[in-house]
Amino acid sequence: MFDFAEGRSGQHAKAFLDGWSGTLICDDYQGYKALIKDNKITEAACMAHARRKFFELFTANKSHIAQAALGQFNAIYAVEAQLQAMPPDERRLRRQTEIKPLMDKLRQWLLDHKIKVPEGSDTMKAIDYSLKRWDALTTFLDNPHTPIDNNWVENQIRPVAVGRKNWLFAGSLRSGQRNAAIMSLVQSAKLNGLNPLQYLKDVMDRLPTQPYSKIGELLPHNWKSASSSTES
């Protein structure tokens, strides 16, 4: 589900997630902190964000420390890739027996190197990013339904993020909210294996005569095209 807000204030995140409880996979955005402190939401940090700090460091100056860190992150990802098709219980067991030791090794490595690098350096910032969020980075070890990172979701919203830079303006607050609603339908249609254009065209054709009590039938997970409904 997409939402539109006028800014990045934490009050917008709070309003959007009000009443919800579960595991929230996120970066270090401060707007989520108040929600997590309420103990209704469990924080799971994105491993890709932690890895990216070292990747950017290595890309910038071929840092040997960054290269060594990337090797450890890659080893963790290599094991995780083998677990995706497994049943949840088995995935959790394998994460505990195979990935947890790698995570423990990475944490100790980060602690050992933290005392060797200059305070305030980019290397120190990369190390601190992981260490300060360590509990959240390891949430996925205990919950087999929690992914190791948020890459899948970020890939889904990338077209909107790129478009936002090109569009410059939404037109108005109401237009932004409408855009969020439409993108929610488009992405939900994709998740349900539908052709978004075909789905939206059919829904727009049927909306004027669709009874309000049956409006839920037009949602992507319930949708059947008018032709298939007629045939059945």
mmCIF file of C-alpha atoms in Angstrom:
data_model
loop_
_atom_site.group_PDB
_atom_site.id
_atom_site.type_symbol
_atom_site.label_atom_id
_atom_site.label_comp_id
_atom_site.label_asym_id
_atom_site.label_seq_id
_atom_site.Cartn_x
_atom_site.Cartn_y
_atom_site.Cartn_z
ATOM 1 C CA MET A 1 0.000 0.000 0.000
ATOM 2 C CA PHE A 2 1.269 3.466 -0.938
ATOM 3 C CA ASP A 3 0.671 6.605 1.075
ATOM 4 C CA PHE A 4 1.285 10.271 0.338
ATOM 5 C CA ALA A 5 2.409 12.780 2.954
ATOM 6 C CA GLU A 6 3.491 16.415 2.788
ATOM 7 C CA GLY A 7 6.817 15.743 4.491
ATOM 8 C CA ARG A 8 9.015 13.222 6.314
ATOM 9 C CA SER A 9 7.833 14.016 9.831
ATOM 10 C CA GLY A 10 7.347 11.032 12.101
ATOM 11 C CA GLN A 11 3.718 12.039 12.623
ATOM 12 C CA HIS A 12 2.921 10.868 9.085
ATOM 13 C CA ALA A 13 4.371 7.410 9.715
ATOM 14 C CA LYS A 14 2.507 7.253 13.013
ATOM 15 C CA ALA A 15 -0.798 8.163 11.358
ATOM 16 C CA PHE A 16 -0.290 5.616 8.577
ATOM 17 C CA LEU A 17 0.620 2.749 10.926
ATOM 18 C CA ASP A 18 -1.775 3.679 13.737
ATOM 19 C CA GLY A 19 -3.301 0.560 15.282
ATOM 20 C CA TRP A 20 -0.999 -1.809 13.395
ATOM 21 C CA SER A 21 1.347 -4.242 15.111
ATOM 22 C CA GLY A 22 3.935 -6.518 13.583
ATOM 23 C CA THR A 23 7.495 -6.484 12.275
ATOM 24 C CA LEU A 24 8.587 -3.341 10.445
ATOM 25 C CA ILE A 25 11.543 -3.661 8.080
ATOM 26 C CA CYS A 26 13.112 -0.242 7.710
ATOM 27 C CA ASP A 27 16.264 1.818 7.455
ATOM 28 C CA ASP A 28 17.405 4.236 10.152
ATOM 29 C CA TYR A 29 14.589 6.736 9.497
ATOM 30 C CA GLN A 30 13.938 8.467 12.812
ATOM 31 C CA GLY A 31 10.210 8.778 12.139
ATOM 32 C CA TYR A 32 9.686 5.137 13.078
ATOM 33 C CA LYS A 33 11.446 5.308 16.442
ATOM 34 C CA ALA A 34 8.434 6.437 18.483
ATOM 35 C CA LEU A 35 6.345 3.595 17.045
ATOM 36 C CA ILE A 36 8.984 1.019 17.893
ATOM 37 C CA LYS A 37 9.311 2.333 21.460
ATOM 38 C CA ASP A 38 5.621 1.569 22.036
ATOM 39 C CA ASN A 39 6.506 -2.160 21.816
ATOM 40 C CA LYS A 40 3.663 -2.815 19.377
ATOM 41 C CA ILE A 41 6.078 -2.914 16.466
ATOM 42 C CA THR A 42 9.227 -5.021 16.218
ATOM 43 C CA GLU A 43 12.021 -3.381 14.272
ATOM 44 C CA ALA A 44 13.893 -5.371 11.642
ATOM 45 C CA ALA A 45 16.770 -3.528 10.015
ATOM 46 C CA CYS A 46 17.570 -3.918 6.335
ATOM 47 C CA MET A 47 20.806 -5.868 5.860
ATOM 48 C CA ALA A 48 21.239 -4.360 2.402
ATOM 49 C CA HIS A 49 21.495 -0.874 3.914
ATOM 50 C CA ALA A 50 24.219 -2.035 6.303
ATOM 51 C CA ARG A 51 26.101 -3.731 3.471
ATOM 52 C CA ARG A 52 25.692 -0.701 1.207
ATOM 53 C CA LYS A 53 27.660 1.492 3.608
ATOM 54 C CA PHE A 54 30.733 -0.683 3.010
ATOM 55 C CA PHE A 55 30.029 -1.085 -0.694
ATOM 56 C CA GLU A 56 30.024 2.696 -1.152
ATOM 57 C CA LEU A 57 33.197 2.930 0.925
ATOM 58 C CA PHE A 58 34.940 0.321 -1.228
ATOM 59 C CA THR A 59 33.728 1.948 -4.447
ATOM 60 C CA ALA A 60 35.083 5.317 -3.310
ATOM 61 C CA ASN A 61 38.594 4.322 -2.242
ATOM 62 C CA LYS A 62 39.037 0.527 -2.535
ATOM 63 C CA SER A 63 39.223 0.261 1.259
ATOM 64 C CA HIS A 64 40.605 -3.086 2.430
ATOM 65 C CA ILE A 65 38.428 -2.925 5.537
ATOM 66 C CA ALA A 66 35.340 -2.367 3.405
ATOM 67 C CA GLN A 67 36.354 -5.243 1.135
ATOM 68 C CA ALA A 68 36.709 -7.572 4.121
ATOM 69 C CA ALA A 69 33.317 -6.500 5.464
ATOM 70 C CA LEU A 70 31.687 -7.110 2.087
ATOM 71 C CA GLY A 71 33.125 -10.614 2.073
ATOM 72 C CA GLN A 72 31.369 -11.369 5.351
ATOM 73 C CA PHE A 73 28.066 -9.849 4.241
ATOM 74 C CA ASN A 74 28.266 -11.840 1.009
ATOM 75 C CA ALA A 75 28.812 -15.067 2.951
ATOM 76 C CA ILE A 76 25.652 -14.364 4.967
ATOM 77 C CA TYR A 77 23.653 -13.661 1.816
ATOM 78 C CA ALA A 78 24.963 -16.826 0.158
ATOM 79 C CA VAL A 79 23.529 -18.982 2.939
ATOM 80 C CA GLU A 80 20.258 -17.037 3.053
ATOM 81 C CA ALA A 81 19.780 -17.573 -0.691
ATOM 82 C CA GLN A 82 19.696 -21.333 -0.093
ATOM 83 C CA LEU A 83 16.870 -21.052 2.445
ATOM 84 C CA GLN A 84 14.209 -19.181 0.473
ATOM 85 C CA ALA A 85 12.231 -22.220 -0.670
ATOM 86 C CA MET A 86 12.332 -23.969 2.705
ATOM 87 C CA PRO A 87 9.381 -24.306 5.110
ATOM 88 C CA PRO A 88 9.423 -21.611 7.841
ATOM 89 C CA ASP A 89 10.475 -23.939 10.670
ATOM 90 C CA GLU A 90 13.401 -25.303 8.701
ATOM 91 C CA ARG A 91 14.409 -21.829 7.544
ATOM 92 C CA ARG A 92 14.485 -20.603 11.138
ATOM 93 C CA LEU A 93 16.583 -23.588 12.228
ATOM 94 C CA ARG A 94 19.076 -23.097 9.414
ATOM 95 C CA ARG A 95 19.300 -19.386 10.136
ATOM 96 C CA GLN A 96 20.077 -20.163 13.763
ATOM 97 C CA THR A 97 22.648 -22.858 13.033
ATOM 98 C CA GLU A 98 24.318 -21.400 9.930
ATOM 99 C CA ILE A 99 23.709 -17.657 9.695
ATOM 100 C CA LYS A 100 23.799 -16.711 13.382
ATOM 101 C CA PRO A 101 27.458 -17.813 13.748
ATOM 102 C CA LEU A 102 28.312 -15.691 10.695
ATOM 103 C CA MET A 103 26.473 -12.727 12.203
ATOM 104 C CA ASP A 104 28.284 -13.189 15.522
ATOM 105 C CA LYS A 105 31.585 -13.302 13.647
ATOM 106 C CA LEU A 106 30.707 -10.117 11.751
ATOM 107 C CA ARG A 107 29.769 -8.277 14.939
ATOM 108 C CA GLN A 108 33.047 -9.200 16.621
ATOM 109 C CA TRP A 109 34.946 -8.160 13.505
ATOM 110 C CA LEU A 110 33.179 -4.787 13.544
ATOM 111 C CA LEU A 111 34.007 -4.277 17.219
ATOM 112 C CA ASP A 112 37.656 -5.204 16.658
ATOM 113 C CA HIS A 113 38.043 -2.772 13.756
ATOM 114 C CA LYS A 114 36.116 0.062 15.363
ATOM 115 C CA ILE A 115 39.032 0.765 17.702
ATOM 116 C CA LYS A 116 41.480 0.805 14.781
ATOM 117 C CA VAL A 117 39.914 3.485 12.590
ATOM 118 C CA PRO A 118 39.791 7.284 13.072
ATOM 119 C CA GLU A 119 36.805 8.711 14.905
ATOM 120 C CA GLY A 120 34.395 10.404 12.509
ATOM 121 C CA SER A 121 35.823 8.718 9.417
ATOM 122 C CA ASP A 122 33.595 7.156 6.764
ATOM 123 C CA THR A 123 34.817 3.741 7.875
ATOM 124 C CA MET A 124 33.794 4.476 11.459
ATOM 125 C CA LYS A 125 30.366 5.637 10.248
ATOM 126 C CA ALA A 126 29.877 2.417 8.264
ATOM 127 C CA ILE A 127 30.861 0.298 11.260
ATOM 128 C CA ASP A 128 28.690 2.275 13.675
ATOM 129 C CA TYR A 129 25.656 2.015 11.391
ATOM 130 C CA SER A 130 25.667 -1.766 11.800
ATOM 131 C CA LEU A 131 26.637 -1.882 15.467
ATOM 132 C CA LYS A 132 24.026 0.652 16.590
ATOM 133 C CA ARG A 133 21.302 -1.297 14.782
ATOM 134 C CA TRP A 134 22.572 -4.765 15.610
ATOM 135 C CA ASP A 135 19.481 -5.991 17.475
ATOM 136 C CA ALA A 136 17.294 -4.947 14.557
ATOM 137 C CA LEU A 137 19.724 -6.464 12.040
ATOM 138 C CA THR A 138 19.394 -9.846 13.727
ATOM 139 C CA THR A 139 15.586 -9.867 14.071
ATOM 140 C CA PHE A 140 15.274 -12.060 10.979
ATOM 141 C CA LEU A 141 17.184 -14.868 12.702
ATOM 142 C CA ASP A 142 14.251 -15.577 15.034
ATOM 143 C CA ASN A 143 11.408 -14.908 12.611
ATOM 144 C CA PRO A 144 11.413 -17.105 9.483
ATOM 145 C CA HIS A 145 8.829 -14.867 7.825
ATOM 146 C CA THR A 146 11.030 -11.772 8.095
ATOM 147 C CA PRO A 147 13.278 -11.236 5.062
ATOM 148 C CA ILE A 148 16.932 -10.405 5.470
ATOM 149 C CA ASP A 149 16.473 -7.054 3.756
ATOM 150 C CA ASN A 150 13.907 -4.736 2.233
ATOM 151 C CA ASN A 151 15.195 -4.968 -1.347
ATOM 152 C CA TRP A 152 12.025 -6.501 -2.759
ATOM 153 C CA VAL A 153 9.837 -3.656 -1.502
ATOM 154 C CA GLU A 154 12.339 -1.024 -2.599
ATOM 155 C CA ASN A 155 12.311 -2.495 -6.104
ATOM 156 C CA GLN A 156 8.514 -2.178 -6.166
ATOM 157 C CA ILE A 157 8.577 1.496 -5.223
ATOM 158 C CA ARG A 158 11.570 2.448 -7.380
ATOM 159 C CA PRO A 159 9.385 3.501 -10.375
ATOM 160 C CA VAL A 160 7.535 5.919 -8.103
ATOM 161 C CA ALA A 161 10.749 7.248 -6.562
ATOM 162 C CA VAL A 162 12.286 7.808 -10.002
ATOM 163 C CA GLY A 163 9.063 9.311 -11.311
ATOM 164 C CA ARG A 164 8.814 11.681 -8.372
ATOM 165 C CA LYS A 165 12.119 13.262 -9.364
ATOM 166 C CA ASN A 166 10.970 13.661 -12.958
ATOM 167 C CA TRP A 167 7.406 14.779 -12.281
ATOM 168 C CA LEU A 168 8.540 17.551 -9.901
ATOM 169 C CA PHE A 169 5.023 18.224 -8.654
ATOM 170 C CA ALA A 170 1.969 16.177 -7.670
ATOM 171 C CA GLY A 171 -0.263 19.190 -8.320
ATOM 172 C CA SER A 172 -1.875 19.247 -4.900
ATOM 173 C CA LEU A 173 -2.186 17.257 -1.703
ATOM 174 C CA ARG A 174 -5.310 15.584 -3.060
ATOM 175 C CA SER A 175 -3.520 14.674 -6.302
ATOM 176 C CA GLY A 176 -0.708 13.086 -4.311
ATOM 177 C CA GLN A 177 -3.199 11.024 -2.342
ATOM 178 C CA ARG A 178 -4.898 9.913 -5.551
ATOM 179 C CA ASN A 179 -1.554 8.918 -7.018
ATOM 180 C CA ALA A 180 -0.834 6.808 -3.932
ATOM 181 C CA ALA A 181 -4.228 5.101 -4.234
ATOM 182 C CA ILE A 182 -3.709 4.315 -7.923
ATOM 183 C CA MET A 183 -0.188 2.986 -7.351
ATOM 184 C CA SER A 184 -1.543 0.788 -4.544
ATOM 185 C CA LEU A 185 -4.008 -0.746 -7.005
ATOM 186 C CA VAL A 186 -1.383 -1.145 -9.743
ATOM 187 C CA GLN A 187 1.151 -2.877 -7.508
ATOM 188 C CA SER A 188 -1.537 -5.037 -5.880
ATOM 189 C CA ALA A 189 -2.678 -6.089 -9.346
ATOM 190 C CA LYS A 190 0.880 -7.111 -10.212
ATOM 191 C CA LEU A 191 1.204 -9.071 -6.964
ATOM 192 C CA ASN A 192 -1.948 -10.981 -7.871
ATOM 193 C CA GLY A 193 -0.652 -11.833 -11.333
ATOM 194 C CA LEU A 194 -2.936 -9.405 -13.174
ATOM 195 C CA ASN A 195 -2.265 -7.158 -16.130
ATOM 196 C CA PRO A 196 -2.611 -3.700 -14.512
ATOM 197 C CA LEU A 197 -3.910 -2.022 -17.673
ATOM 198 C CA GLN A 198 -6.521 -4.721 -18.279
ATOM 199 C CA TYR A 199 -7.508 -4.701 -14.618
ATOM 200 C CA LEU A 200 -7.887 -0.909 -14.343
ATOM 201 C CA LYS A 201 -9.826 -0.663 -17.616
ATOM 202 C CA ASP A 202 -12.278 -3.325 -16.484
ATOM 203 C CA VAL A 203 -12.700 -1.718 -13.063
ATOM 204 C CA MET A 204 -13.278 1.750 -14.528
ATOM 205 C CA ASP A 205 -15.892 0.334 -16.911
ATOM 206 C CA ARG A 206 -17.752 -1.398 -14.083
ATOM 207 C CA LEU A 207 -17.504 1.201 -11.320
ATOM 208 C CA PRO A 208 -20.516 3.310 -12.393
ATOM 209 C CA THR A 209 -22.895 0.352 -12.025
ATOM 210 C CA GLN A 210 -21.138 -1.671 -9.322
ATOM 211 C CA PRO A 211 -23.243 -1.789 -6.110
ATOM 212 C CA TYR A 212 -21.427 -0.186 -3.196
ATOM 213 C CA SER A 213 -22.023 -3.324 -1.121
ATOM 214 C CA LYS A 214 -20.013 -5.304 -3.698
ATOM 215 C CA ILE A 215 -17.221 -2.807 -4.289
ATOM 216 C CA GLY A 216 -14.780 -5.197 -2.629
ATOM 217 C CA GLU A 217 -15.200 -7.571 -5.570
ATOM 218 C CA LEU A 218 -13.191 -5.122 -7.670
ATOM 219 C CA LEU A 219 -10.111 -5.237 -5.454
ATOM 220 C CA PRO A 220 -7.176 -7.031 -7.110
ATOM 221 C CA HIS A 221 -7.253 -10.122 -4.888
ATOM 222 C CA ASN A 222 -11.002 -10.625 -5.540
ATOM 223 C CA TRP A 223 -11.206 -9.397 -9.126
ATOM 224 C CA LYS A 224 -12.635 -11.369 -12.009
ATOM 225 C CA SER A 225 -13.016 -9.714 -15.385
ATOM 226 C CA ALA A 226 -16.511 -8.875 -16.571
ATOM 227 C CA SER A 227 -16.217 -11.450 -19.356
ATOM 228 C CA SER A 228 -15.158 -14.266 -17.020
ATOM 229 C CA SER A 229 -17.901 -13.305 -14.546
ATOM 230 C CA THR A 230 -20.467 -13.512 -17.361
ATOM 231 C CA GLU A 231 -19.167 -16.896 -18.494
ATOM 232 C CA SER A 232 -19.402 -18.324 -14.982
#
